[in-house]
Tab-separated table of C-alpha atoms and ligand atoms in Angstrom:
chain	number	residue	atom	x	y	z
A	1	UNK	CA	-91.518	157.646	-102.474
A	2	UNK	CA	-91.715	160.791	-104.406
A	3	UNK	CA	-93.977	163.710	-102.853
A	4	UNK	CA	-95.897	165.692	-105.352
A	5	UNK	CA	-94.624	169.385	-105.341
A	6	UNK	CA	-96.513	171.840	-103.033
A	7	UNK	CA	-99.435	173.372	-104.998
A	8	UNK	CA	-99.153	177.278	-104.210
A	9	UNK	CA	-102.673	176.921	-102.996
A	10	UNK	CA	-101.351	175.371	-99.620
A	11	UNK	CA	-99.803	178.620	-98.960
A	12	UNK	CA	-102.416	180.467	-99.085
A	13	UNK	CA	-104.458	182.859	-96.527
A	14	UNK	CA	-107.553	183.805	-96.514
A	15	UNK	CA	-106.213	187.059	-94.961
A	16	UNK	CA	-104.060	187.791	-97.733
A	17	UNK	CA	-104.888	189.239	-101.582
A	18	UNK	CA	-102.716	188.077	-104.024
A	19	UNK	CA	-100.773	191.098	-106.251
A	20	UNK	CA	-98.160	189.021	-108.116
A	21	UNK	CA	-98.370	185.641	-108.440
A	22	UNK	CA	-95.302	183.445	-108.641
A	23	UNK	CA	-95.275	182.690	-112.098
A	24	UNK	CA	-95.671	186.875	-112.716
A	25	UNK	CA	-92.899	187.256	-110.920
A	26	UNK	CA	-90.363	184.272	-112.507
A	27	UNK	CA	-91.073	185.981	-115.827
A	28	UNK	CA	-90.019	189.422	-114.389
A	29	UNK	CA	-87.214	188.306	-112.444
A	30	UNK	CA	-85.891	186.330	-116.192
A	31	UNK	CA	-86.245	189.721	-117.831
A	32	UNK	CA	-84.371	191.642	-115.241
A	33	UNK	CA	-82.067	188.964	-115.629
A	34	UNK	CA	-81.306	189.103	-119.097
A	35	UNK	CA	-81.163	193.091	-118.715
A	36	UNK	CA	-78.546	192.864	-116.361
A	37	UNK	CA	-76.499	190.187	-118.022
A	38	UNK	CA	-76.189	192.635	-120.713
A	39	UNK	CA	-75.422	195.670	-119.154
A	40	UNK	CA	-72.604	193.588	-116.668
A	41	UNK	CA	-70.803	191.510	-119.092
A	42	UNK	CA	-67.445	192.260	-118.933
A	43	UNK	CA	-67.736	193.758	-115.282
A	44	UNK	CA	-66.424	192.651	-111.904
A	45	UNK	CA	-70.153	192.382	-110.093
A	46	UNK	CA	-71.440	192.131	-107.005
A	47	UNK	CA	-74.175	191.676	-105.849
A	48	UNK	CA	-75.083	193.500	-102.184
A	49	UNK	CA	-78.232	191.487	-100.803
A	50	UNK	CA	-79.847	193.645	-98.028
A	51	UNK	CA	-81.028	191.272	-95.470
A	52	UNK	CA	-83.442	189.907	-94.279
A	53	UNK	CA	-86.156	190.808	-97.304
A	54	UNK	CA	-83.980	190.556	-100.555
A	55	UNK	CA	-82.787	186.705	-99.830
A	56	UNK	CA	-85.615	185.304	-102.140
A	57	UNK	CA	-85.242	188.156	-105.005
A	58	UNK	CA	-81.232	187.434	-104.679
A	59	UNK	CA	-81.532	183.875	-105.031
A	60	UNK	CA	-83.832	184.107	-107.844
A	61	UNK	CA	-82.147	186.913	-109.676
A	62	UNK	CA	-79.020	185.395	-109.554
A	63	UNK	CA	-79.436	182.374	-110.779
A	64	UNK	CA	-80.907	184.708	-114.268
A	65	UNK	CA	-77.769	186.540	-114.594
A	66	UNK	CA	-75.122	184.015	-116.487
A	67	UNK	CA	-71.901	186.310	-116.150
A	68	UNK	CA	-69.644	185.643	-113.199
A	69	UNK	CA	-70.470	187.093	-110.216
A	70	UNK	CA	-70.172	187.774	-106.396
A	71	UNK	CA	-72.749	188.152	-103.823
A	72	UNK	CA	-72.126	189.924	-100.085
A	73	UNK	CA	-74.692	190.718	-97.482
A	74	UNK	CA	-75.430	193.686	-95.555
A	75	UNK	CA	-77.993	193.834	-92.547
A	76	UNK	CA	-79.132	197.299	-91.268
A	77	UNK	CA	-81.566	198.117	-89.247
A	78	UNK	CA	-84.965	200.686	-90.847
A	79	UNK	CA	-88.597	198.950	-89.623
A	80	UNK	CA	-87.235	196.804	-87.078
A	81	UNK	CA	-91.014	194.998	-86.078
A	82	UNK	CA	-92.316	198.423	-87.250
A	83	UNK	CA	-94.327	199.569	-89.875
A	84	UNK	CA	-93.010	203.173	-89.327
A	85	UNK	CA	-89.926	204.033	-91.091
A	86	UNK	CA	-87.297	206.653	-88.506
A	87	UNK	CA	-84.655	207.611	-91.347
A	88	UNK	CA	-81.912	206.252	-88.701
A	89	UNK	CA	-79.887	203.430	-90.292
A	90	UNK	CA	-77.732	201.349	-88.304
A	91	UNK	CA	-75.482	199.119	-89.689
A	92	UNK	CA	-76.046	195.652	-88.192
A	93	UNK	CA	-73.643	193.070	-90.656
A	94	UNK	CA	-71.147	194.799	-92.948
A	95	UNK	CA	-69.826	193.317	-96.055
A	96	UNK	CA	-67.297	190.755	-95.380
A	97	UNK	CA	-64.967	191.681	-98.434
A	98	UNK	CA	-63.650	194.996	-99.764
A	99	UNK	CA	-66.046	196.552	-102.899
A	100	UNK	CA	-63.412	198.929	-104.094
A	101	UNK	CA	-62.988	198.830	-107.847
A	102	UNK	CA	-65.951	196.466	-108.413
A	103	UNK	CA	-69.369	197.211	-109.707
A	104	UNK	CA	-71.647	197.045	-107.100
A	105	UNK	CA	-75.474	196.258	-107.476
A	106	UNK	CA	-77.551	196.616	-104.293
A	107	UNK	CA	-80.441	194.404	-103.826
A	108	UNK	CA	-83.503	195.391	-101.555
A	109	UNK	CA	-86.569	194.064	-101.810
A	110	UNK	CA	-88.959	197.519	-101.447
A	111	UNK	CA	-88.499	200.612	-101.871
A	112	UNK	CA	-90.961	202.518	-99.500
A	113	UNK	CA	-89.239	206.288	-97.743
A	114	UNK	CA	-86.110	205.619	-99.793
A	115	UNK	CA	-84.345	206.613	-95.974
A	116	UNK	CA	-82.575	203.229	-95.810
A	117	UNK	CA	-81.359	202.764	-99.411
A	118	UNK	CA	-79.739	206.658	-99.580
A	119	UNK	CA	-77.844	205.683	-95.778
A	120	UNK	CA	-76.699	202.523	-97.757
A	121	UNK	CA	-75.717	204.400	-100.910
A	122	UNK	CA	-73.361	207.365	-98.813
A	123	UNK	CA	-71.891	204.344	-96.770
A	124	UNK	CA	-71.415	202.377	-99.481
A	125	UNK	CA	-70.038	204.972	-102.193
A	126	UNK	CA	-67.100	206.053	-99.775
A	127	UNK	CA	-65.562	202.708	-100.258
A	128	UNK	CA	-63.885	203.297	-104.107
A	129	UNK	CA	-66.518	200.843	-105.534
A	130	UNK	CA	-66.015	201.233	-109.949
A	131	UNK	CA	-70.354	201.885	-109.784
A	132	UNK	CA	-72.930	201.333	-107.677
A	133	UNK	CA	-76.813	200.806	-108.429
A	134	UNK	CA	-79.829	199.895	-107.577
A	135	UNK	CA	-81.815	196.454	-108.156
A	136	UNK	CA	-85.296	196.400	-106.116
A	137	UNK	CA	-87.927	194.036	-106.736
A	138	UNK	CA	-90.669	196.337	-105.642
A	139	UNK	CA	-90.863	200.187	-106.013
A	140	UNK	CA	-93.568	202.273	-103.668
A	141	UNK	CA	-92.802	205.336	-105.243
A	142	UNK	CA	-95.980	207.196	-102.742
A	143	UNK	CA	-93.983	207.690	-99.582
A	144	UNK	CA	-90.745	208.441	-101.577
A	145	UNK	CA	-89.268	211.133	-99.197
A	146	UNK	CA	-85.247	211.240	-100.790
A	147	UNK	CA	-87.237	212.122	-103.969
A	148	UNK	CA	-83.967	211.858	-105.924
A	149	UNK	CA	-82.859	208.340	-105.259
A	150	UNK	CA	-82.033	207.124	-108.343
A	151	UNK	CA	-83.506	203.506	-108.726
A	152	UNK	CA	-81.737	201.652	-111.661
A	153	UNK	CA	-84.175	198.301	-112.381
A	154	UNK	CA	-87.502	197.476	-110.202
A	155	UNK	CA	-89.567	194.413	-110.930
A	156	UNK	CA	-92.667	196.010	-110.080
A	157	UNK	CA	-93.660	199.552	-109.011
A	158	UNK	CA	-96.690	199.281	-106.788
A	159	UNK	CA	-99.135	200.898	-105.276
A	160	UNK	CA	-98.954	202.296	-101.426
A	161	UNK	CA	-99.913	199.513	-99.668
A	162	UNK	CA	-98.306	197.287	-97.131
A	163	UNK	CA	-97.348	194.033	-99.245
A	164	UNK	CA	-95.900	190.704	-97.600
A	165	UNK	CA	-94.737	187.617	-99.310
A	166	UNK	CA	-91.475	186.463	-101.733
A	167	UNK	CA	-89.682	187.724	-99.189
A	168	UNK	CA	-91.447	190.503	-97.201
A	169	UNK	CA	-92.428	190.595	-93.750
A	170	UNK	CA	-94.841	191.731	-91.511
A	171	UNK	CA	-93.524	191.706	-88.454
A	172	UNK	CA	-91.234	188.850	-89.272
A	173	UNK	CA	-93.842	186.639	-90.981
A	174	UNK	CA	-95.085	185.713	-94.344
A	175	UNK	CA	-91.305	185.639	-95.952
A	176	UNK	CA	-91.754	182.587	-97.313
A	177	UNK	CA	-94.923	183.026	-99.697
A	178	UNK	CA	-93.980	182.340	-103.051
A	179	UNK	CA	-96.339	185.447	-104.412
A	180	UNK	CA	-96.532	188.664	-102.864
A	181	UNK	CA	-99.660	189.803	-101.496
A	182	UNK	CA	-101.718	192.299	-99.252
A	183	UNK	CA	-102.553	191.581	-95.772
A	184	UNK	CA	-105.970	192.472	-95.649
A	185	UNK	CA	-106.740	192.801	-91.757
A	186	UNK	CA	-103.715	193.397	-90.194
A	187	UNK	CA	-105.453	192.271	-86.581
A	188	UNK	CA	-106.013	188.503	-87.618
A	189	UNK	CA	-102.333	188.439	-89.122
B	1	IMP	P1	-87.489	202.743	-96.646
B	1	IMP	O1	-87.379	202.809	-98.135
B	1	IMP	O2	-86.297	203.291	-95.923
B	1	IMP	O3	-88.759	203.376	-96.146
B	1	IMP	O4	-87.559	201.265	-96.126
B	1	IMP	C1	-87.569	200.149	-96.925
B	1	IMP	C2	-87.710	198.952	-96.015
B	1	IMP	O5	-88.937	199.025	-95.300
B	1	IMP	C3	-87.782	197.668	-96.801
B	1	IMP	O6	-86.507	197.097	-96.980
B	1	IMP	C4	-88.674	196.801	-95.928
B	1	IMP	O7	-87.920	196.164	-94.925
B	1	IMP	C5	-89.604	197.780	-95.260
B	1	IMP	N1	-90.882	197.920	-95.991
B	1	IMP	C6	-91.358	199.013	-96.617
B	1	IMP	N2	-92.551	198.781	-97.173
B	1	IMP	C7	-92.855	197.496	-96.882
B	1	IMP	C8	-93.983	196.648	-97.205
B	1	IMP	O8	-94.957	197.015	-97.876
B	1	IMP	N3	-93.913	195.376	-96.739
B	1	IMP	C9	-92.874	194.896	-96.001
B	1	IMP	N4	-91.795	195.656	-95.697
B	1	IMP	C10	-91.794	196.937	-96.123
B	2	MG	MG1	-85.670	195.501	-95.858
């Protein structure tokens, strides 16, 4: 028998504040989409998903860019269960193929110290890659310490606030919430 689809309500906390609701975000994600398809055509892409937090942004993203492209993961370590960022980036997964001559587009889902992203972008721009940018779905421009990491597209700059949700984790939860939101007592979460 056929289940009626999963109201976004059920998701929802009472701990958490909603910033960008699902449907915001679709409508970003298929402009960002269209942006890139434009700028990539003719390009040998790939797209760099940082794990865990960009899986949701990737899937959605891609599926908005209609050009032919590639997707590799990295996994490094910044937070860990933290909330404190170090600036020491270790590399946890690599990329399983080689990047050199192809534009590369990393995807992260927040931008917070900008520690991890530079580490990525000196590892990642010794390898001969044609370009290499920057896709992140949120941008907490605030704690920005690398004041000079370029950012190429953001879905949503944001205030400085700890945000879970489409995604994001605190402390390994609330990934899978379809909007992004603020926890709003971290001690009941
Ligand atoms: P940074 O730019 O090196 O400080 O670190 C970015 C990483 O910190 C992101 O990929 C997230 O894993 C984590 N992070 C930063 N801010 C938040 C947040 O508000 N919610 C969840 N994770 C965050
Ligand atoms: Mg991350």
């Amino acid at each position: 028998m056929e289940t009626a689809p999963k109201a976004v309500t059920e998701f929802s906390n009472p701990n958490i504040d909603v910033m960008y609701s699902a449907d915001q975000i679709s409508g970003r994600i298929k402009e960002l989409g269209r942006q890139l398809t434009a700028e990539y055509a003719g390009k040998d892409l790939v797209l760099v998903g940082i794990l865990k937090g960009s899986v949701i942004f990737l899937g959605d993203l891609m599926r908005e860019i209609d050009l032919p492209l590639k997707i590799d993961f990295m996994a490094v370590s910044s937070y860990k269960d933290e909330t404190v960022s170090t600036g020491d980036v270790e590399i946890l997964k690599d990329l399983t193929n080689p990047i050199r001559d192809k534009h590369v587009l990393i995807v992260e889902d927040i931008i917070d110290t900008g520690l991890t992203l530079t580490r990525l972008v000196e590892i990642l721009g010794s390898r001969g890659a044609a370009s290499i940018k920057i896709a992140t779905f949120l941008d907490k421009p605030e704690p920005r310490i690398n004041k000079e990491l370029k950012v190429d597209y953001t879905g949503f700059t944001i205030p400085n606030e700890f945000v879970v949700g489409y995604g994001l984790d605190a402390a390994g939860r609330y990934r899978n919430l379809p909007f992004i939101g603020v926890v709003k007592d971290p001690s009941v979460a």
